[in-house]
């Protein structure tokens, strides 16, 4: 490791003990940014990198609720308000038993650069709870959401901080959270995104992360003189992101052969299409967090306890959770001739994977670029709420496509190497950084 990078990371580790994912996310970014900052002393003098790794504000709170048996349950809630240099804090809420302060700081840190890449005026934030939706009744989910919002409401607002969904938080949860916010504030505002179409939501917000990821992969393929038609694709997860990606991949003539859950993965040689894609929504709504029932329903293969990366595919798109594709998985994919690995999940790959891809001259798309379509359509939802107006499906889709193309152009601009290859990690990190850093300098020492 470069000595300057090491010095920087040593300080981050010392100041943030036991926050490995946060350190991993910071390291991936500063490895690319420190050389850039050395060449641009204004960022160095203003200590922009040092400032950017410190959230502006961290809110941590108790979330008590009563389960269906009348027993008291206590969870922990968080909101990390990371950076507001270019707009209100914006980012999702994650409800998952693995949620911790360090995990949310990694997600908030990534969100700052991702939101900047979208070209829209959004700062970065992230929040959530260690609440586990698995096995909970609909009533328990509602009661939990109401208790969570009974504290969160005082910290957020349409011009302050605008949460959305993430793992474990979809349309249903956003509904319960919005209802409670509205009740407490007596205000109907765009304080959350991912709302239902009847009450201020945007067309394509549920599909947006998956659609955007596929648009980005299409752009990557274009630079290789290739296209998506006929490609076989391995997706992981069965939630919102892989559902949206599967829909768009089918539309564009690619073939999705895998999805996965914590219990294992599905391999379907015929392709996951039509009703099979819609069934993913039922799996999620069941609150069981398993993918096996898919195999029973559609006579596909279920491989227990394994990850989909052992299959031979043209394109691999992790869509589930952080660090779900490691160095061994990447080697297996590369040996099997994979042409692109693109993270639709946040930090879906472990730290070694981008370098392995670069060595093999296989393009690697980092999450903050590939999955930015979700928050981009959240930004468009905020615009529509401010206008008190709804754009048509065509209008939203056209804007999303344009944004994903702009993000790809930014990656090419800042990430093209002397040999002509594109380092998308470098491109996304520098491209996202410049706008935030310039805004921070312009706003003085705050
Ligand atoms: O990771 C992400 O970008 C999201 N969960 C979406 C955030 C948002 O505000 O739409």
Short mmCIF file of C-alpha atoms and ligand atoms in Angstrom, two decimals:
data_model
loop_
_atom_site.label_atom_id
_atom_site.label_comp_id
_atom_site.label_asym_id
_atom_site.label_seq_id
_atom_site.Cartn_x
_atom_site.Cartn_y
_atom_site.Cartn_z
CA UNK A 1 0.00 0.00 0.00
CA UNK A 2 1.16 3.54 -0.77
CA UNK A 3 2.58 5.17 2.41
CA UNK A 4 0.22 8.16 2.25
CA UNK A 5 -2.76 5.83 1.90
CA UNK A 6 -1.50 3.72 4.79
CA UNK A 7 -1.03 6.75 7.06
CA UNK A 8 -4.54 7.91 6.27
CA UNK A 9 -6.11 4.48 6.80
CA UNK A 10 -4.21 3.91 10.06
CA UNK A 11 -5.83 7.07 11.45
CA UNK A 12 -9.28 6.01 10.24
CA UNK A 13 -8.82 2.58 11.87
CA UNK A 14 -7.66 4.14 15.15
CA UNK A 15 -10.62 6.50 15.24
CA UNK A 16 -13.22 3.95 14.17
CA UNK A 17 -12.39 0.70 15.95
CA UNK A 18 -14.40 -2.39 15.00
CA UNK A 19 -15.90 -0.69 11.93
CA UNK A 20 -14.33 -2.94 9.31
CA UNK A 21 -16.82 -2.31 6.54
CA UNK A 22 -16.47 1.44 6.97
CA UNK A 23 -12.69 1.15 6.78
CA UNK A 24 -13.00 -1.09 3.70
CA UNK A 25 -15.19 1.48 1.93
CA UNK A 26 -12.90 4.36 2.88
CA UNK A 27 -9.80 2.49 1.76
CA UNK A 28 -11.24 1.68 -1.67
CA UNK A 29 -11.96 5.38 -2.12
CA UNK A 30 -8.78 6.95 -0.75
CA UNK A 31 -6.52 4.57 -2.70
CA UNK A 32 -7.84 6.30 -5.81
CA UNK A 33 -8.29 9.77 -4.32
CA UNK A 34 -5.00 10.39 -2.49
CA UNK A 35 -2.95 10.54 -5.72
CA UNK A 36 -5.60 12.90 -7.16
CA UNK A 37 -5.60 15.11 -4.06
CA UNK A 38 -1.77 15.22 -4.13
CA UNK A 39 -2.06 16.64 -7.66
CA UNK A 40 -4.74 19.15 -6.59
CA UNK A 41 -3.41 20.92 -3.46
CA UNK A 42 -6.60 22.94 -2.82
CA UNK A 43 -8.28 19.73 -1.62
CA UNK A 44 -5.28 18.84 0.47
CA UNK A 45 -5.03 22.25 2.15
CA UNK A 46 -8.73 22.26 3.05
CA UNK A 47 -8.36 18.69 4.42
CA UNK A 48 -11.36 17.62 2.41
CA UNK A 49 -10.66 13.89 2.65
CA UNK A 50 -10.20 14.09 6.42
CA UNK A 51 -13.53 15.95 6.65
CA UNK A 52 -15.34 13.56 4.33
CA UNK A 53 -14.65 10.50 6.50
CA UNK A 54 -16.31 12.19 9.50
CA UNK A 55 -20.14 12.20 9.32
CA UNK A 56 -21.70 15.60 9.95
CA UNK A 57 -24.03 14.01 12.49
CA UNK A 58 -24.87 10.55 13.86
CA UNK A 59 -28.23 9.87 15.48
CA UNK A 60 -28.73 6.67 17.45
CA UNK A 61 -31.92 5.86 19.30
CA UNK A 62 -34.00 3.28 21.13
CA UNK A 63 -36.91 1.69 19.27
CA UNK A 64 -39.26 -0.08 21.69
CA UNK A 65 -42.29 -1.93 20.32
CA UNK A 66 -44.82 -4.57 21.34
CA UNK A 67 -44.87 -7.85 19.38
CA UNK A 68 -48.05 -9.82 18.61
CA UNK A 69 -47.69 -11.74 21.89
CA UNK A 70 -47.68 -8.49 23.84
CA UNK A 71 -43.99 -8.84 24.71
CA UNK A 72 -41.79 -5.74 24.74
CA UNK A 73 -39.05 -5.72 22.10
CA UNK A 74 -36.15 -3.27 21.96
CA UNK A 75 -34.23 -2.49 18.78
CA UNK A 76 -31.70 0.18 17.96
CA UNK A 77 -32.35 2.85 15.32
CA UNK A 78 -29.80 4.98 13.47
CA UNK A 79 -29.54 7.82 11.02
CA UNK A 80 -26.11 8.84 9.77
CA UNK A 81 -26.28 12.36 8.31
CA UNK A 82 -23.01 12.12 6.42
CA UNK A 83 -22.62 15.07 4.10
CA UNK A 84 -24.94 17.92 3.08
CA UNK A 85 -22.55 19.93 0.87
CA UNK A 86 -24.60 19.52 -2.32
CA UNK A 87 -28.12 18.91 -1.00
CA UNK A 88 -30.23 17.49 1.82
CA UNK A 89 -29.00 14.19 3.29
CA UNK A 90 -30.41 11.43 1.10
CA UNK A 91 -30.19 7.68 1.39
CA UNK A 92 -31.99 4.55 2.40
CA UNK A 93 -33.04 2.83 5.61
CA UNK A 94 -31.94 -0.76 6.14
CA UNK A 95 -33.79 -3.13 8.47
CA UNK A 96 -31.59 -6.19 8.91
CA UNK A 97 -30.14 -8.00 11.95
CA UNK A 98 -26.59 -7.22 10.71
CA UNK A 99 -27.16 -3.44 10.90
CA UNK A 100 -24.53 -1.68 13.02
CA UNK A 101 -23.05 1.79 13.32
CA UNK A 102 -19.99 0.83 11.23
CA UNK A 103 -22.07 -0.84 8.53
CA UNK A 104 -24.30 2.20 8.16
CA UNK A 105 -21.28 4.50 8.10
CA UNK A 106 -19.88 2.52 5.17
CA UNK A 107 -23.21 2.88 3.37
CA UNK A 108 -23.51 6.59 4.19
CA UNK A 109 -19.97 7.28 3.03
CA UNK A 110 -20.61 5.50 -0.29
CA UNK A 111 -23.92 7.33 -0.64
CA UNK A 112 -22.23 10.77 -0.60
CA UNK A 113 -20.17 9.97 -3.70
CA UNK A 114 -22.95 7.98 -5.37
CA UNK A 115 -25.46 10.80 -4.99
CA UNK A 116 -22.94 13.27 -6.37
CA UNK A 117 -22.47 11.03 -9.43
CA UNK A 118 -26.20 11.13 -10.22
CA UNK A 119 -25.81 14.85 -11.14
CA UNK A 120 -28.78 15.65 -8.86
CA UNK A 121 -28.57 17.93 -5.78
CA UNK A 122 -28.51 15.33 -3.01
CA UNK A 123 -26.21 15.00 -0.01
CA UNK A 124 -25.59 11.60 1.56
CA UNK A 125 -27.06 9.74 4.51
CA UNK A 126 -28.07 6.28 5.61
CA UNK A 127 -30.02 4.76 8.45
CA UNK A 128 -31.89 1.78 9.68
CA UNK A 129 -32.21 -0.70 12.48
CA UNK A 130 -31.06 -4.14 13.61
CA UNK A 131 -34.76 -5.10 13.46
CA UNK A 132 -35.16 -8.44 11.65
CA UNK A 133 -38.29 -8.50 9.44
CA UNK A 134 -37.91 -12.27 8.97
CA UNK A 135 -40.92 -14.10 10.36
CA UNK A 136 -42.65 -10.91 11.54
CA UNK A 137 -46.34 -10.35 10.92
CA UNK A 138 -47.56 -7.38 8.92
CA UNK A 139 -48.87 -5.86 12.15
CA UNK A 140 -45.48 -6.20 13.85
CA UNK A 141 -43.80 -4.51 10.90
CA UNK A 142 -46.28 -1.63 11.10
CA UNK A 143 -45.88 -1.21 14.86
CA UNK A 144 -42.12 -1.26 14.52
CA UNK A 145 -42.14 1.32 11.69
CA UNK A 146 -44.38 3.61 13.76
CA UNK A 147 -42.07 3.42 16.76
CA UNK A 148 -38.99 3.98 14.59
CA UNK A 149 -40.54 7.08 13.01
CA UNK A 150 -41.72 8.40 16.42
CA UNK A 151 -38.08 9.30 17.05
CA UNK A 152 -36.74 9.77 13.50
CA UNK A 153 -39.37 12.38 12.54
CA UNK A 154 -37.69 15.14 14.57
CA UNK A 155 -34.45 14.76 12.62
CA UNK A 156 -35.71 14.60 9.02
CA UNK A 157 -37.68 16.74 6.58
CA UNK A 158 -38.02 17.38 2.85
CA UNK A 159 -35.25 20.02 2.94
CA UNK A 160 -33.16 18.39 5.67
CA UNK A 161 -32.91 14.64 5.28
CA UNK A 162 -34.96 12.41 2.98
CA UNK A 163 -34.75 8.66 3.74
CA UNK A 164 -35.89 5.87 1.41
CA UNK A 165 -35.84 2.08 1.32
CA UNK A 166 -32.94 -0.37 1.34
CA UNK A 167 -32.72 -4.02 2.41
CA UNK A 168 -35.82 -4.89 4.47
CA UNK A 169 -37.53 -1.58 3.67
CA UNK A 170 -39.78 -1.56 0.60
CA UNK A 171 -43.07 0.03 -0.40
CA UNK A 172 -44.95 -1.45 2.55
CA UNK A 173 -42.51 -0.11 5.16
CA UNK A 174 -42.24 3.30 3.46
CA UNK A 175 -46.05 3.48 3.69
CA UNK A 176 -46.11 2.84 7.43
CA UNK A 177 -43.21 5.25 8.02
CA UNK A 178 -44.81 7.98 5.90
CA UNK A 179 -48.16 7.57 7.64
CA UNK A 180 -46.58 8.04 11.04
CA UNK A 181 -44.50 11.06 9.90
CA UNK A 182 -47.58 12.72 8.46
CA UNK A 183 -49.51 12.09 11.62
CA UNK A 184 -46.81 13.54 13.87
CA UNK A 185 -46.06 16.61 11.71
CA UNK A 186 -49.44 17.17 10.11
CA UNK A 187 -47.64 17.75 6.83
CA UNK A 188 -47.86 15.97 3.49
CA UNK A 189 -44.37 16.45 2.07
CA UNK A 190 -41.76 14.56 0.13
CA UNK A 191 -39.94 13.52 3.32
CA UNK A 192 -39.45 9.94 2.12
CA UNK A 193 -38.98 8.48 -1.35
CA UNK A 194 -40.17 5.15 -2.63
CA UNK A 195 -43.76 6.19 -1.86
CA UNK A 196 -46.76 4.53 -3.52
CA UNK A 197 -47.94 5.91 -6.86
CA UNK A 198 -51.19 7.18 -5.34
CA UNK A 199 -49.43 9.25 -2.67
CA UNK A 200 -46.50 11.02 -4.23
CA UNK A 201 -44.34 8.19 -5.53
CA UNK A 202 -42.46 8.20 -8.82
CA UNK A 203 -42.93 5.86 -11.73
CA UNK A 204 -40.19 3.24 -11.80
CA UNK A 205 -38.80 3.91 -8.31
CA UNK A 206 -39.22 0.22 -7.34
CA UNK A 207 -37.53 -0.89 -10.57
CA UNK A 208 -34.97 1.91 -10.72
CA UNK A 209 -31.91 0.33 -9.08
CA UNK A 210 -32.17 -2.78 -11.24
CA UNK A 211 -33.04 -0.86 -14.42
CA UNK A 212 -30.20 1.60 -13.84
CA UNK A 213 -27.69 -1.20 -13.23
CA UNK A 214 -28.64 -2.82 -16.53
CA UNK A 215 -28.40 0.52 -18.37
CA UNK A 216 -24.93 0.98 -16.88
CA UNK A 217 -23.86 -2.54 -17.91
CA UNK A 218 -25.16 -1.78 -21.42
CA UNK A 219 -22.88 1.28 -21.51
CA UNK A 220 -19.93 -0.82 -20.31
CA UNK A 221 -20.63 -3.34 -23.08
CA UNK A 222 -20.84 -0.54 -25.67
CA UNK A 223 -17.30 0.58 -24.85
CA UNK A 224 -16.23 -3.03 -25.57
CA UNK A 225 -18.03 -3.00 -28.93
CA UNK A 226 -20.50 -5.52 -27.53
CA UNK A 227 -24.15 -5.59 -26.50
CA UNK A 228 -26.43 -7.24 -23.98
CA UNK A 229 -28.64 -9.31 -26.25
CA UNK A 230 -28.16 -13.04 -25.74
CA UNK A 231 -25.89 -12.68 -22.71
CA UNK A 232 -26.36 -15.05 -19.78
CA UNK A 233 -26.47 -13.29 -16.43
CA UNK A 234 -26.06 -14.44 -12.83
CA UNK A 235 -27.93 -12.29 -10.32
CA UNK A 236 -27.87 -12.75 -6.57
CA UNK A 237 -30.66 -11.85 -4.17
CA UNK A 238 -34.38 -12.00 -4.90
CA UNK A 239 -35.40 -8.54 -3.63
CA UNK A 240 -36.12 -5.24 -5.25
CA UNK A 241 -32.79 -4.86 -7.01
CA UNK A 242 -32.55 -8.28 -8.66
CA UNK A 243 -36.27 -8.12 -9.53
CA UNK A 244 -35.79 -4.82 -11.41
CA UNK A 245 -32.62 -6.07 -13.09
CA UNK A 246 -34.36 -9.30 -14.18
CA UNK A 247 -37.24 -7.32 -15.72
CA UNK A 248 -34.93 -5.09 -17.75
CA UNK A 249 -32.60 -7.93 -18.76
CA UNK A 250 -35.54 -9.92 -20.10
CA UNK A 251 -36.78 -6.87 -22.02
CA UNK A 252 -33.36 -6.40 -23.62
CA UNK A 253 -32.98 -10.05 -24.62
CA UNK A 254 -30.48 -11.22 -22.01
CA UNK A 255 -31.04 -14.42 -20.03
CA UNK A 256 -31.01 -14.44 -16.22
CA UNK A 257 -30.12 -17.91 -14.95
CA UNK A 258 -29.68 -17.39 -11.20
CA UNK A 259 -31.15 -15.61 -8.18
CA UNK A 260 -30.29 -16.38 -4.55
CA UNK A 261 -31.23 -16.06 -0.90
CA UNK A 262 -29.56 -16.68 2.46
CA UNK A 263 -30.53 -20.37 2.03
CA UNK A 264 -28.81 -20.98 -1.35
CA UNK A 265 -29.40 -20.19 -5.00
CA UNK A 266 -31.70 -21.04 -7.90
CA UNK A 267 -30.33 -22.14 -11.27
CA UNK A 268 -32.84 -22.01 -14.08
CA UNK A 269 -31.35 -22.91 -17.47
CA UNK A 270 -34.56 -21.82 -19.22
CA UNK A 271 -34.12 -18.29 -17.90
CA UNK A 272 -35.95 -16.41 -15.15
CA UNK A 273 -38.67 -14.59 -17.08
CA UNK A 274 -42.30 -13.42 -16.89
CA UNK A 275 -44.24 -14.97 -14.01
CA UNK A 276 -41.02 -16.22 -12.46
CA UNK A 277 -39.83 -12.63 -12.03
CA UNK A 278 -43.16 -11.58 -10.50
CA UNK A 279 -42.90 -14.50 -8.08
CA UNK A 280 -39.84 -12.83 -6.53
CA UNK A 281 -42.23 -10.19 -5.12
CA UNK A 282 -44.25 -12.93 -3.41
CA UNK A 283 -41.09 -14.39 -1.92
CA UNK A 284 -40.25 -11.02 -0.38
CA UNK A 285 -43.79 -10.36 0.85
CA UNK A 286 -43.77 -13.73 2.66
CA UNK A 287 -41.15 -12.34 5.14
CA UNK A 288 -39.41 -15.74 5.15
CA UNK A 289 -36.14 -14.61 3.50
CA UNK A 290 -35.66 -17.86 1.55
CA UNK A 291 -35.44 -18.58 -2.17
CA UNK A 292 -36.03 -22.35 -2.15
CA UNK A 293 -39.82 -22.14 -2.76
CA UNK A 294 -39.00 -20.76 -6.23
CA UNK A 295 -37.51 -24.12 -7.24
CA UNK A 296 -40.63 -25.98 -6.08
CA UNK A 297 -42.95 -23.55 -7.87
CA UNK A 298 -41.14 -23.56 -11.24
CA UNK A 299 -39.25 -26.85 -11.31
CA UNK A 300 -35.85 -25.14 -11.27
CA UNK A 301 -32.68 -26.30 -9.50
CA UNK A 302 -32.07 -25.23 -5.90
CA UNK A 303 -28.48 -25.45 -4.70
CA UNK A 304 -28.48 -25.21 -0.91
CA UNK A 305 -25.86 -23.16 0.92
CA UNK A 306 -23.98 -22.09 -2.23
CA UNK A 307 -23.57 -18.85 -4.15
CA UNK A 308 -24.48 -18.39 -7.83
CA UNK A 309 -20.92 -17.39 -8.82
CA UNK A 310 -20.00 -21.03 -9.48
CA UNK A 311 -22.10 -20.96 -12.68
CA UNK A 312 -20.60 -20.14 -16.07
CA UNK A 313 -22.13 -16.83 -17.20
CA UNK A 314 -21.23 -13.82 -19.34
CA UNK A 315 -22.16 -11.21 -16.74
CA UNK A 316 -22.30 -11.37 -12.93
CA UNK A 317 -24.36 -8.79 -11.04
CA UNK A 318 -24.43 -9.11 -7.24
CA UNK A 319 -27.75 -7.61 -6.09
CA UNK A 320 -28.03 -8.62 -2.42
CA UNK A 321 -25.66 -7.42 0.31
CA UNK A 322 -22.06 -6.28 0.92
CA UNK A 323 -19.11 -8.63 0.40
CA UNK A 324 -21.26 -11.33 -1.19
CA UNK A 325 -18.71 -12.00 -3.96
CA UNK A 326 -15.17 -12.72 -2.74
CA UNK A 327 -11.79 -13.37 -4.36
CA UNK A 328 -12.46 -17.11 -4.82
CA UNK A 329 -15.82 -16.38 -6.40
CA UNK A 330 -14.22 -13.82 -8.72
CA UNK A 331 -11.49 -16.27 -9.75
CA UNK A 332 -14.11 -18.88 -10.55
CA UNK A 333 -16.13 -16.41 -12.63
CA UNK A 334 -13.00 -15.19 -14.45
CA UNK A 335 -11.87 -18.77 -15.16
CA UNK A 336 -15.32 -19.41 -16.61
CA UNK A 337 -14.93 -16.46 -18.99
CA UNK A 338 -17.09 -13.80 -17.33
CA UNK A 339 -17.01 -10.56 -19.35
CA UNK A 340 -18.23 -8.06 -16.74
CA UNK A 341 -18.72 -7.99 -12.97
CA UNK A 342 -20.96 -5.13 -11.86
CA UNK A 343 -22.12 -4.42 -8.30
CA UNK A 344 -25.81 -3.62 -8.06
CA UNK A 345 -25.54 -4.12 -4.29
CA UNK A 346 -23.48 -1.67 -2.21
CA UNK A 347 -19.87 -2.95 -1.98
CA UNK A 348 -21.14 -6.31 -3.21
CA UNK A 349 -17.58 -7.52 -3.76
CA UNK A 350 -14.73 -7.88 -1.29
CA UNK A 351 -11.74 -5.54 -1.58
CA UNK A 352 -9.59 -7.89 -3.74
CA UNK A 353 -12.13 -8.32 -6.54
CA UNK A 354 -11.60 -5.10 -8.57
CA UNK A 355 -7.84 -5.76 -8.81
CA UNK A 356 -8.43 -9.38 -9.93
CA UNK A 357 -10.73 -8.10 -12.66
CA UNK A 358 -8.25 -5.44 -13.73
CA UNK A 359 -5.49 -8.05 -13.98
CA UNK A 360 -7.75 -10.20 -16.16
CA UNK A 361 -8.73 -7.10 -18.21
CA UNK A 362 -12.37 -7.67 -17.33
CA UNK A 363 -14.28 -4.45 -16.57
CA UNK A 364 -15.49 -4.10 -12.98
CA UNK A 365 -18.40 -1.75 -12.23
CA UNK A 366 -18.43 -0.43 -8.63
CA UNK A 367 -21.72 -0.12 -6.74
CA UNK A 368 -21.66 3.63 -6.33
CA UNK A 369 -21.88 3.98 -10.13
CA UNK A 370 -23.78 0.82 -11.11
CA UNK A 371 -26.56 1.05 -8.51
CA UNK A 372 -27.01 4.85 -8.52
CA UNK A 373 -30.21 4.54 -10.56
CA UNK A 374 -32.20 3.85 -7.40
CA UNK A 375 -31.27 7.03 -5.61
CA UNK A 376 -31.38 8.92 -8.92
CA UNK A 377 -35.08 8.14 -9.30
CA UNK A 378 -35.48 9.06 -5.62
CA UNK A 379 -34.04 12.44 -6.63
CA UNK A 380 -36.57 12.61 -9.45
CA UNK A 381 -39.31 11.73 -6.94
CA UNK A 382 -38.18 14.69 -4.80
CA UNK A 383 -38.33 16.97 -7.86
CA UNK A 384 -41.84 15.79 -8.71
CA UNK A 385 -42.94 16.29 -5.07
CA UNK A 386 -41.57 19.85 -5.11
CA UNK A 387 -43.38 20.51 -8.38
CA UNK A 388 -46.51 18.77 -7.05
CA UNK A 389 -46.60 16.96 -10.35
CA UNK A 390 -46.04 13.49 -11.79
CA UNK A 391 -43.92 12.71 -14.79
CA UNK A 392 -44.99 9.89 -17.10
CA UNK A 393 -43.24 6.52 -17.20
CA UNK A 394 -41.51 7.55 -20.43
CA UNK A 395 -40.27 10.82 -18.92
CA UNK A 396 -38.83 9.13 -15.82
CA UNK A 397 -37.25 6.30 -17.82
CA UNK A 398 -35.67 8.73 -20.25
CA UNK A 399 -34.19 10.76 -17.37
CA UNK A 400 -32.90 7.60 -15.66
CA UNK A 401 -31.25 6.42 -18.88
CA UNK A 402 -29.62 9.80 -19.39
CA UNK A 403 -28.34 9.85 -15.79
CA UNK A 404 -26.83 6.35 -16.07
CA UNK A 405 -25.15 7.36 -19.32
CA UNK A 406 -23.80 10.54 -17.67
CA UNK A 407 -22.43 8.49 -14.77
CA UNK A 408 -20.75 6.15 -17.22
CA UNK A 409 -19.27 9.13 -19.10
CA UNK A 410 -17.94 10.48 -15.78
CA UNK A 411 -16.29 7.12 -15.03
CA UNK A 412 -14.69 7.11 -18.48
CA UNK A 413 -13.54 10.73 -18.08
CA UNK A 414 -11.81 10.20 -14.73
CA UNK A 415 -10.99 6.50 -15.03
CA UNK A 416 -9.43 5.99 -18.45
CA UNK A 417 -5.85 4.72 -18.09
CA UNK A 418 -2.91 5.31 -20.44
CA UNK A 419 -3.41 1.87 -22.00
CA UNK A 420 -7.02 2.77 -22.83
CA UNK A 421 -8.65 0.50 -20.23
CA UNK A 422 -11.23 2.04 -17.92
CA UNK A 423 -10.71 1.86 -14.15
CA UNK A 424 -14.36 2.37 -13.17
CA UNK A 425 -13.50 2.38 -9.45
CA UNK A 426 -11.12 5.29 -9.93
CA UNK A 427 -13.49 7.06 -12.33
CA UNK A 428 -16.46 6.81 -9.96
CA UNK A 429 -14.49 7.84 -6.88
CA UNK A 430 -12.86 10.90 -8.44
CA UNK A 431 -15.97 11.82 -10.43
CA UNK A 432 -18.15 11.70 -7.32
CA UNK A 433 -15.58 13.47 -5.16
CA UNK A 434 -14.90 16.62 -7.21
CA UNK A 435 -18.38 18.15 -6.97
CA UNK A 436 -18.72 17.49 -3.22
CA UNK A 437 -15.17 18.70 -2.52
CA UNK A 438 -15.62 21.94 -4.49
CA UNK A 439 -18.90 22.63 -2.71
CA UNK A 440 -17.26 22.00 0.69
CA UNK A 441 -14.46 24.43 -0.12
CA UNK A 442 -16.93 27.08 -1.33
CA UNK A 443 -18.90 26.77 1.94
CA UNK A 444 -15.86 27.37 4.14
CA UNK A 445 -14.73 25.55 7.26
CA UNK A 446 -18.02 24.04 8.34
O1 LIG B 1 -28.27 2.36 -1.55
C1 LIG B 1 -29.04 3.14 -2.09
O2 LIG B 1 -28.68 3.95 -2.95
C2 LIG B 1 -30.45 3.09 -1.69
N1 LIG B 1 -30.81 2.29 -0.86
C3 LIG B 1 -31.43 4.08 -2.25
C4 LIG B 1 -31.40 5.35 -1.49
C5 LIG B 1 -32.47 6.34 -1.88
O3 LIG B 1 -32.50 7.39 -1.22
O4 LIG B 1 -33.25 6.11 -2.79
#
